[in-house]
Amino acid sequence: MGNEVDVVIVGGGWTGVSTALAFEKHNAAFPGKPVRYVLLEGHADRLGGRAYSYPYTWKDADGNEQTTHFEHGAQYIGKEQTAIWNVVQQAIELGLIDANDLVDGFAARYPYKTQVMMVAGKRYQYDRDNCLFGIGGVPPDLNLWDLIGSLIYIQAVEAFEQAINVLEPWNSPKFVTDLDKVTMAEWIDSFGLPPGARSLMKVSVEAVLSVQPEEISAFYFFWYCACNGGFLNEVNDENDGPQQYYLACGIDTLIDKLVANYKDKISFGEVVQSVAYGDDGVTVTTSKGVHTGKRVVIATSPASAHEVTFEPALPAAWQSVLDQPMGITLKCQVFYKSPWWRNVSESADPQKEGVPQYTGYCGANDYPVIWVMDYSPVGPPPAYADQGCFCLMTFTIGDEAKALGDNPTKEDVVKLVTEGICNLMNDTRALSTSDEYLDLLFFEWNPQTPLIPGGPNTVFPPNVLTGSSAPAKAFDEPVADRVYFACAELARKRMEERTSPLPIFLPNWKDLGATGLYSDWRQSLGYMDGAITCGDYVAEQVLADLGLGEKPSIGDRVIGWAEELVAEAEADLQNLFVDPTGGSAPPVDQAKVVAVMTTLSELLYAGSALKIDHWQKTEWKSDAEALQNWVTGVLVTALVQNGLVEAPPKAPSPGFGVIQAVLYMIQMAGWSAKFLNAAVAFTQAGYKYFDEYTPSRDPYGPYEFSEVVELTKLANALMGLKSAEPFQPDDDKAEHQEAPTRGRFMSMATHFRNLPTFE
């Protein structure tokens, strides 16, 4: 029998470790009032949970053996993930890890420009720096209809996510919570948009959560985005995104160094079988024995906790949370003799001009390999020199992973993955039969994985997060003041660490909503960063309940401009959020499609006049956000001029105050919904006429029937031209070019007040 303690921590992932470290911090500060704890880890020899490093030994150019750590599980971090970023920085300052262990993967990949996207079964190979209108991840030759459809999805997702209460999702506006009744796939398909746009939206869902859109609630996806700085931040695989950095020393090494002085309080190989709780405390029975205490922290994913028997049975709400499934992820590292995908020597050969230099980045949906990244070890910045080990990391998720069976063989995985890379990069050197291939190592997170039945997260299908009896309402309170649940899926953040004043997105009234702040009350839901914040929060909660600290606040508001608004204008902040898909636009006939496309093409052409002198003054630099603002205005103008939507409301005069700003943003919210519906109707009709036209059907038919196709070709060419040339705001209008929040393309509250069309 284990010794009696104050707290039993179940699980040695980031959540459990951060809980233990918070206790150690308390004990150092208050040696007279220590908290006694034990951390139980089911694995026999490692901590980390869903973060799982392994060493890989290889030989450098001189024949010397080198060892690098790679990740089977969680890997990437970003600067805005403040909890884990601060942990890493402190570890570097203390000498626990080397500064060069923190690798900027984006910087290391930057010299190589070519990347690949598979969109609706079509392969796009393009220069990363020449994305359409500077929108990361959008191929420059994407069809006009797929582009507009993708932007419609972005606008709709942002409108929904910004209306969500991240702390109490069930208290979000009804137009958002109603989406907990449908799957994400149903929501995507409900727009009736072109297949390329649907494909780009689906790959975003699959890449983020390792599930098919059919498996999750649409509301759950929007809540997840809202907790992670918004959809576009979440899918940013480049600079300033959550997938920018990784640790060359391995996440496990960092965790081991952090707990080195407290290893005596960690017990390995303790698979928890049952937890009994009552007025007398808790009794935790494991594969090795029994531990008793006053409180227990279940620091695992909900799906992992499902395997534990609770006595008495948990309340129905918590049991429902624990019953939810996890995603399925097959993660591979594929090792090659050389970085053949970069083709450096071939591209330098004048006889082989145009040979691609792949960054290693590829994306696809409903495909054997959904995501590829270059994971080759590099030296210190700024050179990031190769070390002689060359590796591509791949992900296979959802149905594609399930097709391999519960326990896939290495032979089957190698065949699936290397053929997938070969097709993505159009190069047989990727195949296991090529001279370049060395090895493939993989780990699958699925229902059969011991202790952690899937990855990366427990996910939620419809009707879990909302409704009168929503299981999610159990999230923030312990069971019987004895059993506390902590995990990345909750990502609760301590009050004093929050930087946002409210649990919802807060637009900045001073720039009329051009910028805004996503709530960090549940920062980094599902990420290592969220696991750390939740561990810290629950530790504070437990200390207070043991009489060793103050009770943490779950949801008090912080005074800010929104409080001033309520006091002065008695307006409801929720009025800023309007159902972006509410209502409908009138049908759009072919003549109207032609008229809008003609205006659109004329505006694109007029905006592509050469400005050599201006570009030279700005050293030929392109302002992508300003370009996106400009092209948004072009789309608005085309729809307004042809009567598909009314002109947007006029902005208040300079010197406006908070009340005028909020009234304007409320008006813009209503107009944005009308605009979105008009754009949907236009895109549905335009794609229909574009898709239906086939010359072989009626080669002598009326010219009007093919005019949509011809105008689409023209618009595609003009979009490519405008995207390729540098773009800077005109000097005399620079003050009117507001940047959208986090580079948002369709932040409707910001872009239209100075368009001459509407004066």
JSON list of C-alpha atoms in Angstrom, two decimals, residues 547-741:
[
{"chain": "A", "resi": 547, "resn": "GLY", "atom": "CA", "xyz": [-6.95, 25.30, 2.80]},
{"chain": "A", "resi": 548, "resn": "LEU", "atom": "CA", "xyz": [-3.49, 26.05, 1.43]},
{"chain": "A", "resi": 549, "resn": "GLY", "atom": "CA", "xyz": [-4.37, 28.86, -0.96]},
{"chain": "A", "resi": 550, "resn": "GLU", "atom": "CA", "xyz": [-7.08, 31.11, -2.32]},
{"chain": "A", "resi": 551, "resn": "LYS", "atom": "CA", "xyz": [-9.95, 29.75, -4.39]},
{"chain": "A", "resi": 552, "resn": "PRO", "atom": "CA", "xyz": [-9.34, 30.53, -8.07]},
{"chain": "A", "resi": 553, "resn": "SER", "atom": "CA", "xyz": [-11.98, 32.47, -9.94]},
{"chain": "A", "resi": 554, "resn": "ILE", "atom": "CA", "xyz": [-13.59, 30.61, -12.81]},
{"chain": "A", "resi": 555, "resn": "GLY", "atom": "CA", "xyz": [-15.18, 33.45, -14.69]},
{"chain": "A", "resi": 556, "resn": "ASP", "atom": "CA", "xyz": [-15.15, 36.93, -13.17]},
{"chain": "A", "resi": 557, "resn": "ARG", "atom": "CA", "xyz": [-15.09, 39.74, -15.70]},
{"chain": "A", "resi": 558, "resn": "VAL", "atom": "CA", "xyz": [-12.26, 42.21, -15.88]},
{"chain": "A", "resi": 559, "resn": "ILE", "atom": "CA", "xyz": [-13.10, 45.90, -16.29]},
{"chain": "A", "resi": 560, "resn": "GLY", "atom": "CA", "xyz": [-12.56, 47.02, -19.85]},
{"chain": "A", "resi": 561, "resn": "TRP", "atom": "CA", "xyz": [-14.22, 48.95, -22.60]},
{"chain": "A", "resi": 562, "resn": "ALA", "atom": "CA", "xyz": [-17.07, 46.43, -22.73]},
{"chain": "A", "resi": 563, "resn": "GLU", "atom": "CA", "xyz": [-17.97, 47.28, -19.12]},
{"chain": "A", "resi": 564, "resn": "GLU", "atom": "CA", "xyz": [-17.89, 50.95, -20.05]},
{"chain": "A", "resi": 565, "resn": "LEU", "atom": "CA", "xyz": [-20.21, 50.20, -22.93]},
{"chain": "A", "resi": 566, "resn": "VAL", "atom": "CA", "xyz": [-22.71, 48.42, -20.71]},
{"chain": "A", "resi": 567, "resn": "ALA", "atom": "CA", "xyz": [-22.67, 51.29, -18.22]},
{"chain": "A", "resi": 568, "resn": "GLU", "atom": "CA", "xyz": [-22.99, 54.10, -20.77]},
{"chain": "A", "resi": 569, "resn": "ALA", "atom": "CA", "xyz": [-25.04, 52.65, -23.61]},
{"chain": "A", "resi": 570, "resn": "GLU", "atom": "CA", "xyz": [-26.83, 49.70, -22.00]},
{"chain": "A", "resi": 571, "resn": "ALA", "atom": "CA", "xyz": [-26.05, 47.76, -25.18]},
{"chain": "A", "resi": 572, "resn": "ASP", "atom": "CA", "xyz": [-25.66, 44.02, -25.31]},
{"chain": "A", "resi": 573, "resn": "LEU", "atom": "CA", "xyz": [-22.25, 42.88, -26.48]},
{"chain": "A", "resi": 574, "resn": "GLN", "atom": "CA", "xyz": [-23.92, 39.88, -28.12]},
{"chain": "A", "resi": 575, "resn": "ASN", "atom": "CA", "xyz": [-25.46, 42.25, -30.68]},
{"chain": "A", "resi": 576, "resn": "LEU", "atom": "CA", "xyz": [-22.05, 42.43, -32.30]},
{"chain": "A", "resi": 577, "resn": "PHE", "atom": "CA", "xyz": [-22.48, 38.81, -33.35]},
{"chain": "A", "resi": 578, "resn": "VAL", "atom": "CA", "xyz": [-25.07, 38.00, -35.98]},
{"chain": "A", "resi": 579, "resn": "ASP", "atom": "CA", "xyz": [-25.82, 34.65, -37.60]},
{"chain": "A", "resi": 580, "resn": "PRO", "atom": "CA", "xyz": [-23.71, 34.95, -40.77]},
{"chain": "A", "resi": 581, "resn": "THR", "atom": "CA", "xyz": [-25.87, 32.42, -42.61]},
{"chain": "A", "resi": 582, "resn": "GLY", "atom": "CA", "xyz": [-29.25, 33.64, -41.39]},
{"chain": "A", "resi": 583, "resn": "GLY", "atom": "CA", "xyz": [-31.68, 34.56, -44.15]},
{"chain": "A", "resi": 584, "resn": "SER", "atom": "CA", "xyz": [-31.06, 34.07, -47.84]},
{"chain": "A", "resi": 585, "resn": "ALA", "atom": "CA", "xyz": [-30.29, 36.03, -50.97]},
{"chain": "A", "resi": 586, "resn": "PRO", "atom": "CA", "xyz": [-32.54, 36.06, -54.07]},
{"chain": "A", "resi": 587, "resn": "PRO", "atom": "CA", "xyz": [-31.64, 33.60, -56.84]},
{"chain": "A", "resi": 588, "resn": "VAL", "atom": "CA", "xyz": [-28.92, 34.73, -59.21]},
{"chain": "A", "resi": 589, "resn": "ASP", "atom": "CA", "xyz": [-29.49, 34.07, -62.89]},
{"chain": "A", "resi": 590, "resn": "GLN", "atom": "CA", "xyz": [-26.88, 33.69, -65.58]},
{"chain": "A", "resi": 591, "resn": "ALA", "atom": "CA", "xyz": [-27.16, 37.29, -66.77]},
{"chain": "A", "resi": 592, "resn": "LYS", "atom": "CA", "xyz": [-26.51, 38.55, -63.25]},
{"chain": "A", "resi": 593, "resn": "VAL", "atom": "CA", "xyz": [-23.49, 36.22, -62.89]},
{"chain": "A", "resi": 594, "resn": "VAL", "atom": "CA", "xyz": [-22.06, 37.60, -66.14]},
{"chain": "A", "resi": 595, "resn": "ALA", "atom": "CA", "xyz": [-22.67, 41.18, -65.00]},
{"chain": "A", "resi": 596, "resn": "VAL", "atom": "CA", "xyz": [-20.93, 40.66, -61.64]},
{"chain": "A", "resi": 597, "resn": "MET", "atom": "CA", "xyz": [-18.01, 38.82, -63.24]},
{"chain": "A", "resi": 598, "resn": "THR", "atom": "CA", "xyz": [-17.63, 41.58, -65.84]},
{"chain": "A", "resi": 599, "resn": "THR", "atom": "CA", "xyz": [-17.41, 44.21, -63.11]},
{"chain": "A", "resi": 600, "resn": "LEU", "atom": "CA", "xyz": [-15.04, 42.01, -61.11]},
{"chain": "A", "resi": 601, "resn": "SER", "atom": "CA", "xyz": [-12.74, 41.53, -64.08]},
{"chain": "A", "resi": 602, "resn": "GLU", "atom": "CA", "xyz": [-12.80, 45.24, -64.95]},
{"chain": "A", "resi": 603, "resn": "LEU", "atom": "CA", "xyz": [-11.82, 46.16, -61.39]},
{"chain": "A", "resi": 604, "resn": "LEU", "atom": "CA", "xyz": [-9.05, 43.53, -61.28]},
{"chain": "A", "resi": 605, "resn": "TYR", "atom": "CA", "xyz": [-7.73, 44.78, -64.61]},
{"chain": "A", "resi": 606, "resn": "ALA", "atom": "CA", "xyz": [-7.88, 48.45, -63.58]},
{"chain": "A", "resi": 607, "resn": "GLY", "atom": "CA", "xyz": [-6.06, 47.60, -60.35]},
{"chain": "A", "resi": 608, "resn": "SER", "atom": "CA", "xyz": [-3.22, 45.88, -62.20]},
{"chain": "A", "resi": 609, "resn": "ALA", "atom": "CA", "xyz": [-1.76, 48.99, -63.81]},
{"chain": "A", "resi": 610, "resn": "LEU", "atom": "CA", "xyz": [2.03, 49.09, -63.54]},
{"chain": "A", "resi": 611, "resn": "LYS", "atom": "CA", "xyz": [3.39, 51.18, -60.68]},
{"chain": "A", "resi": 612, "resn": "ILE", "atom": "CA", "xyz": [7.13, 50.78, -61.17]},
{"chain": "A", "resi": 613, "resn": "ASP", "atom": "CA", "xyz": [8.08, 54.02, -59.40]},
{"chain": "A", "resi": 614, "resn": "HIS", "atom": "CA", "xyz": [5.92, 53.20, -56.39]},
{"chain": "A", "resi": 615, "resn": "TRP", "atom": "CA", "xyz": [7.25, 49.64, -56.14]},
{"chain": "A", "resi": 616, "resn": "GLN", "atom": "CA", "xyz": [10.84, 50.85, -56.32]},
{"chain": "A", "resi": 617, "resn": "LYS", "atom": "CA", "xyz": [10.19, 53.27, -53.46]},
{"chain": "A", "resi": 618, "resn": "THR", "atom": "CA", "xyz": [8.98, 50.37, -51.32]},
{"chain": "A", "resi": 619, "resn": "GLU", "atom": "CA", "xyz": [11.86, 48.14, -52.50]},
{"chain": "A", "resi": 620, "resn": "TRP", "atom": "CA", "xyz": [9.40, 45.90, -54.34]},
{"chain": "A", "resi": 621, "resn": "LYS", "atom": "CA", "xyz": [7.87, 44.62, -51.12]},
{"chain": "A", "resi": 622, "resn": "SER", "atom": "CA", "xyz": [4.29, 43.40, -51.12]},
{"chain": "A", "resi": 623, "resn": "ASP", "atom": "CA", "xyz": [1.81, 44.11, -48.33]},
{"chain": "A", "resi": 624, "resn": "ALA", "atom": "CA", "xyz": [-0.32, 40.94, -48.37]},
{"chain": "A", "resi": 625, "resn": "GLU", "atom": "CA", "xyz": [-2.84, 42.19, -45.83]},
{"chain": "A", "resi": 626, "resn": "ALA", "atom": "CA", "xyz": [-3.39, 45.43, -47.74]},
{"chain": "A", "resi": 627, "resn": "LEU", "atom": "CA", "xyz": [-3.82, 43.41, -50.95]},
{"chain": "A", "resi": 628, "resn": "GLN", "atom": "CA", "xyz": [-6.41, 41.21, -49.28]},
{"chain": "A", "resi": 629, "resn": "ASN", "atom": "CA", "xyz": [-8.28, 44.29, -48.06]},
{"chain": "A", "resi": 630, "resn": "TRP", "atom": "CA", "xyz": [-8.21, 45.70, -51.58]},
{"chain": "A", "resi": 631, "resn": "VAL", "atom": "CA", "xyz": [-9.50, 42.57, -53.28]},
{"chain": "A", "resi": 632, "resn": "THR", "atom": "CA", "xyz": [-12.23, 42.23, -50.66]},
{"chain": "A", "resi": 633, "resn": "GLY", "atom": "CA", "xyz": [-13.37, 45.69, -51.65]},
{"chain": "A", "resi": 634, "resn": "VAL", "atom": "CA", "xyz": [-13.33, 44.63, -55.31]},
{"chain": "A", "resi": 635, "resn": "LEU", "atom": "CA", "xyz": [-15.69, 41.74, -54.56]},
{"chain": "A", "resi": 636, "resn": "VAL", "atom": "CA", "xyz": [-17.98, 43.98, -52.50]},
{"chain": "A", "resi": 637, "resn": "THR", "atom": "CA", "xyz": [-18.07, 46.60, -55.24]},
{"chain": "A", "resi": 638, "resn": "ALA", "atom": "CA", "xyz": [-18.95, 44.04, -57.90]},
{"chain": "A", "resi": 639, "resn": "LEU", "atom": "CA", "xyz": [-21.84, 42.66, -55.85]},
{"chain": "A", "resi": 640, "resn": "VAL", "atom": "CA", "xyz": [-23.14, 46.09, -54.80]},
{"chain": "A", "resi": 641, "resn": "GLN", "atom": "CA", "xyz": [-22.95, 47.65, -58.27]},
{"chain": "A", "resi": 642, "resn": "ASN", "atom": "CA", "xyz": [-25.00, 44.81, -59.69]},
{"chain": "A", "resi": 643, "resn": "GLY", "atom": "CA", "xyz": [-27.65, 44.86, -57.00]},
{"chain": "A", "resi": 644, "resn": "LEU", "atom": "CA", "xyz": [-26.88, 41.62, -55.16]},
{"chain": "A", "resi": 645, "resn": "VAL", "atom": "CA", "xyz": [-26.39, 43.39, -51.83]},
{"chain": "A", "resi": 646, "resn": "GLU", "atom": "CA", "xyz": [-26.88, 46.88, -50.48]},
{"chain": "A", "resi": 647, "resn": "ALA", "atom": "CA", "xyz": [-23.93, 49.15, -49.80]},
{"chain": "A", "resi": 648, "resn": "PRO", "atom": "CA", "xyz": [-22.29, 48.72, -46.39]},
{"chain": "A", "resi": 649, "resn": "PRO", "atom": "CA", "xyz": [-23.06, 51.25, -43.67]},
{"chain": "A", "resi": 650, "resn": "LYS", "atom": "CA", "xyz": [-20.92, 54.36, -43.55]},
{"chain": "A", "resi": 651, "resn": "ALA", "atom": "CA", "xyz": [-18.34, 54.55, -40.80]},
{"chain": "A", "resi": 652, "resn": "PRO", "atom": "CA", "xyz": [-18.65, 57.20, -38.07]},
{"chain": "A", "resi": 653, "resn": "SER", "atom": "CA", "xyz": [-16.72, 60.44, -38.49]},
{"chain": "A", "resi": 654, "resn": "PRO", "atom": "CA", "xyz": [-13.23, 60.80, -37.01]},
{"chain": "A", "resi": 655, "resn": "GLY", "atom": "CA", "xyz": [-13.26, 61.38, -33.27]},
{"chain": "A", "resi": 656, "resn": "PHE", "atom": "CA", "xyz": [-16.02, 58.82, -32.69]},
{"chain": "A", "resi": 657, "resn": "GLY", "atom": "CA", "xyz": [-16.54, 57.39, -29.22]},
{"chain": "A", "resi": 658, "resn": "VAL", "atom": "CA", "xyz": [-17.26, 53.90, -27.94]},
{"chain": "A", "resi": 659, "resn": "ILE", "atom": "CA", "xyz": [-21.03, 54.14, -28.41]},
{"chain": "A", "resi": 660, "resn": "GLN", "atom": "CA", "xyz": [-20.79, 55.28, -32.03]},
{"chain": "A", "resi": 661, "resn": "ALA", "atom": "CA", "xyz": [-18.20, 52.60, -32.71]},
{"chain": "A", "resi": 662, "resn": "VAL", "atom": "CA", "xyz": [-20.33, 49.82, -31.28]},
{"chain": "A", "resi": 663, "resn": "LEU", "atom": "CA", "xyz": [-23.46, 50.99, -33.11]},
{"chain": "A", "resi": 664, "resn": "TYR", "atom": "CA", "xyz": [-21.47, 50.94, -36.34]},
{"chain": "A", "resi": 665, "resn": "MET", "atom": "CA", "xyz": [-20.10, 47.45, -35.63]},
{"chain": "A", "resi": 666, "resn": "ILE", "atom": "CA", "xyz": [-23.63, 46.22, -34.93]},
{"chain": "A", "resi": 667, "resn": "GLN", "atom": "CA", "xyz": [-24.75, 47.63, -38.27]},
{"chain": "A", "resi": 668, "resn": "MET", "atom": "CA", "xyz": [-21.75, 46.01, -39.96]},
{"chain": "A", "resi": 669, "resn": "ALA", "atom": "CA", "xyz": [-22.54, 42.67, -38.35]},
{"chain": "A", "resi": 670, "resn": "GLY", "atom": "CA", "xyz": [-26.02, 42.73, -39.89]},
{"chain": "A", "resi": 671, "resn": "TRP", "atom": "CA", "xyz": [-24.69, 43.86, -43.27]},
{"chain": "A", "resi": 672, "resn": "SER", "atom": "CA", "xyz": [-21.96, 41.22, -43.24]},
{"chain": "A", "resi": 673, "resn": "ALA", "atom": "CA", "xyz": [-24.59, 38.48, -42.99]},
{"chain": "A", "resi": 674, "resn": "LYS", "atom": "CA", "xyz": [-26.36, 39.90, -46.04]},
{"chain": "A", "resi": 675, "resn": "PHE", "atom": "CA", "xyz": [-23.09, 40.16, -47.91]},
{"chain": "A", "resi": 676, "resn": "LEU", "atom": "CA", "xyz": [-22.16, 36.57, -47.08]},
{"chain": "A", "resi": 677, "resn": "ASN", "atom": "CA", "xyz": [-25.52, 35.28, -48.31]},
{"chain": "A", "resi": 678, "resn": "ALA", "atom": "CA", "xyz": [-25.19, 37.29, -51.53]},
{"chain": "A", "resi": 679, "resn": "ALA", "atom": "CA", "xyz": [-21.68, 35.90, -52.06]},
{"chain": "A", "resi": 680, "resn": "VAL", "atom": "CA", "xyz": [-22.95, 32.35, -51.47]},
{"chain": "A", "resi": 681, "resn": "ALA", "atom": "CA", "xyz": [-25.81, 32.81, -53.95]},
{"chain": "A", "resi": 682, "resn": "PHE", "atom": "CA", "xyz": [-23.46, 34.31, -56.54]},
{"chain": "A", "resi": 683, "resn": "THR", "atom": "CA", "xyz": [-20.89, 31.53, -56.11]},
{"chain": "A", "resi": 684, "resn": "GLN", "atom": "CA", "xyz": [-23.48, 28.75, -56.27]},
{"chain": "A", "resi": 685, "resn": "ALA", "atom": "CA", "xyz": [-24.94, 30.14, -59.48]},
{"chain": "A", "resi": 686, "resn": "GLY", "atom": "CA", "xyz": [-21.62, 31.05, -61.07]},
{"chain": "A", "resi": 687, "resn": "TYR", "atom": "CA", "xyz": [-20.08, 27.64, -60.43]},
{"chain": "A", "resi": 688, "resn": "LYS", "atom": "CA", "xyz": [-23.22, 25.95, -61.73]},
{"chain": "A", "resi": 689, "resn": "TYR", "atom": "CA", "xyz": [-23.00, 27.77, -65.07]},
{"chain": "A", "resi": 690, "resn": "PHE", "atom": "CA", "xyz": [-19.24, 27.24, -65.18]},
{"chain": "A", "resi": 691, "resn": "ASP", "atom": "CA", "xyz": [-19.45, 23.53, -64.37]},
{"chain": "A", "resi": 692, "resn": "GLU", "atom": "CA", "xyz": [-22.35, 22.76, -66.69]},
{"chain": "A", "resi": 693, "resn": "TYR", "atom": "CA", "xyz": [-20.73, 24.24, -69.76]},
{"chain": "A", "resi": 694, "resn": "THR", "atom": "CA", "xyz": [-19.08, 21.62, -71.99]},
{"chain": "A", "resi": 695, "resn": "PRO", "atom": "CA", "xyz": [-18.37, 22.59, -75.61]},
{"chain": "A", "resi": 696, "resn": "SER", "atom": "CA", "xyz": [-19.05, 19.04, -76.82]},
{"chain": "A", "resi": 697, "resn": "ARG", "atom": "CA", "xyz": [-22.63, 19.26, -75.61]},
{"chain": "A", "resi": 698, "resn": "ASP", "atom": "CA", "xyz": [-23.54, 22.07, -77.96]},
{"chain": "A", "resi": 699, "resn": "PRO", "atom": "CA", "xyz": [-20.54, 23.52, -79.78]},
{"chain": "A", "resi": 700, "resn": "TYR", "atom": "CA", "xyz": [-22.83, 25.77, -81.85]},
{"chain": "A", "resi": 701, "resn": "GLY", "atom": "CA", "xyz": [-24.97, 26.92, -78.95]},
{"chain": "A", "resi": 702, "resn": "PRO", "atom": "CA", "xyz": [-25.44, 30.54, -77.94]},
{"chain": "A", "resi": 703, "resn": "TYR", "atom": "CA", "xyz": [-22.31, 32.39, -76.88]},
{"chain": "A", "resi": 704, "resn": "GLU", "atom": "CA", "xyz": [-24.03, 33.52, -73.66]},
{"chain": "A", "resi": 705, "resn": "PHE", "atom": "CA", "xyz": [-23.93, 29.96, -72.35]},
{"chain": "A", "resi": 706, "resn": "SER", "atom": "CA", "xyz": [-20.12, 29.89, -72.42]},
{"chain": "A", "resi": 707, "resn": "GLU", "atom": "CA", "xyz": [-19.57, 33.49, -71.34]},
{"chain": "A", "resi": 708, "resn": "VAL", "atom": "CA", "xyz": [-19.26, 32.46, -67.67]},
{"chain": "A", "resi": 709, "resn": "VAL", "atom": "CA", "xyz": [-16.43, 30.10, -68.61]},
{"chain": "A", "resi": 710, "resn": "GLU", "atom": "CA", "xyz": [-14.61, 32.77, -70.60]},
{"chain": "A", "resi": 711, "resn": "LEU", "atom": "CA", "xyz": [-15.00, 35.33, -67.83]},
{"chain": "A", "resi": 712, "resn": "THR", "atom": "CA", "xyz": [-13.81, 32.76, -65.29]},
{"chain": "A", "resi": 713, "resn": "LYS", "atom": "CA", "xyz": [-10.65, 32.20, -67.34]},
{"chain": "A", "resi": 714, "resn": "LEU", "atom": "CA", "xyz": [-10.13, 35.94, -67.56]},
{"chain": "A", "resi": 715, "resn": "ALA", "atom": "CA", "xyz": [-10.66, 36.46, -63.83]},
{"chain": "A", "resi": 716, "resn": "ASN", "atom": "CA", "xyz": [-8.29, 33.57, -63.04]},
{"chain": "A", "resi": 717, "resn": "ALA", "atom": "CA", "xyz": [-5.57, 35.18, -65.16]},
{"chain": "A", "resi": 718, "resn": "LEU", "atom": "CA", "xyz": [-6.12, 38.61, -63.63]},
{"chain": "A", "resi": 719, "resn": "MET", "atom": "CA", "xyz": [-6.05, 37.19, -60.10]},
{"chain": "A", "resi": 720, "resn": "GLY", "atom": "CA", "xyz": [-2.74, 35.51, -60.86]},
{"chain": "A", "resi": 721, "resn": "LEU", "atom": "CA", "xyz": [-1.35, 38.75, -62.29]},
{"chain": "A", "resi": 722, "resn": "LYS", "atom": "CA", "xyz": [-2.48, 40.84, -59.32]},
{"chain": "A", "resi": 723, "resn": "SER", "atom": "CA", "xyz": [-1.09, 38.29, -56.87]},
{"chain": "A", "resi": 724, "resn": "ALA", "atom": "CA", "xyz": [2.31, 38.16, -58.59]},
{"chain": "A", "resi": 725, "resn": "GLU", "atom": "CA", "xyz": [3.00, 41.90, -58.61]},
{"chain": "A", "resi": 726, "resn": "PRO", "atom": "CA", "xyz": [4.02, 43.80, -55.46]},
{"chain": "A", "resi": 727, "resn": "PHE", "atom": "CA", "xyz": [1.17, 45.55, -53.71]},
{"chain": "A", "resi": 728, "resn": "GLN", "atom": "CA", "xyz": [1.41, 48.59, -51.45]},
{"chain": "A", "resi": 729, "resn": "PRO", "atom": "CA", "xyz": [-1.35, 51.00, -50.40]},
{"chain": "A", "resi": 730, "resn": "ASP", "atom": "CA", "xyz": [-1.30, 54.23, -52.37]},
{"chain": "A", "resi": 731, "resn": "ASP", "atom": "CA", "xyz": [0.66, 56.87, -50.47]},
{"chain": "A", "resi": 732, "resn": "ASP", "atom": "CA", "xyz": [-2.33, 59.21, -50.22]},
{"chain": "A", "resi": 733, "resn": "LYS", "atom": "CA", "xyz": [-4.61, 56.45, -48.97]},
{"chain": "A", "resi": 734, "resn": "ALA", "atom": "CA", "xyz": [-2.27, 54.56, -46.66]},
{"chain": "A", "resi": 735, "resn": "GLU", "atom": "CA", "xyz": [-4.13, 55.67, -43.55]},
{"chain": "A", "resi": 736, "resn": "HIS", "atom": "CA", "xyz": [-7.30, 54.00, -44.84]},
{"chain": "A", "resi": 737, "resn": "GLN", "atom": "CA", "xyz": [-5.81, 50.55, -45.26]},
{"chain": "A", "resi": 738, "resn": "GLU", "atom": "CA", "xyz": [-6.66, 48.82, -42.00]},
{"chain": "A", "resi": 739, "resn": "ALA", "atom": "CA", "xyz": [-5.11, 45.39, -41.47]},
{"chain": "A", "resi": 740, "resn": "PRO", "atom": "CA", "xyz": [-7.64, 42.63, -40.76]},
{"chain": "A", "resi": 741, "resn": "THR", "atom": "CA", "xyz": [-7.46, 40.71, -37.50]}
]
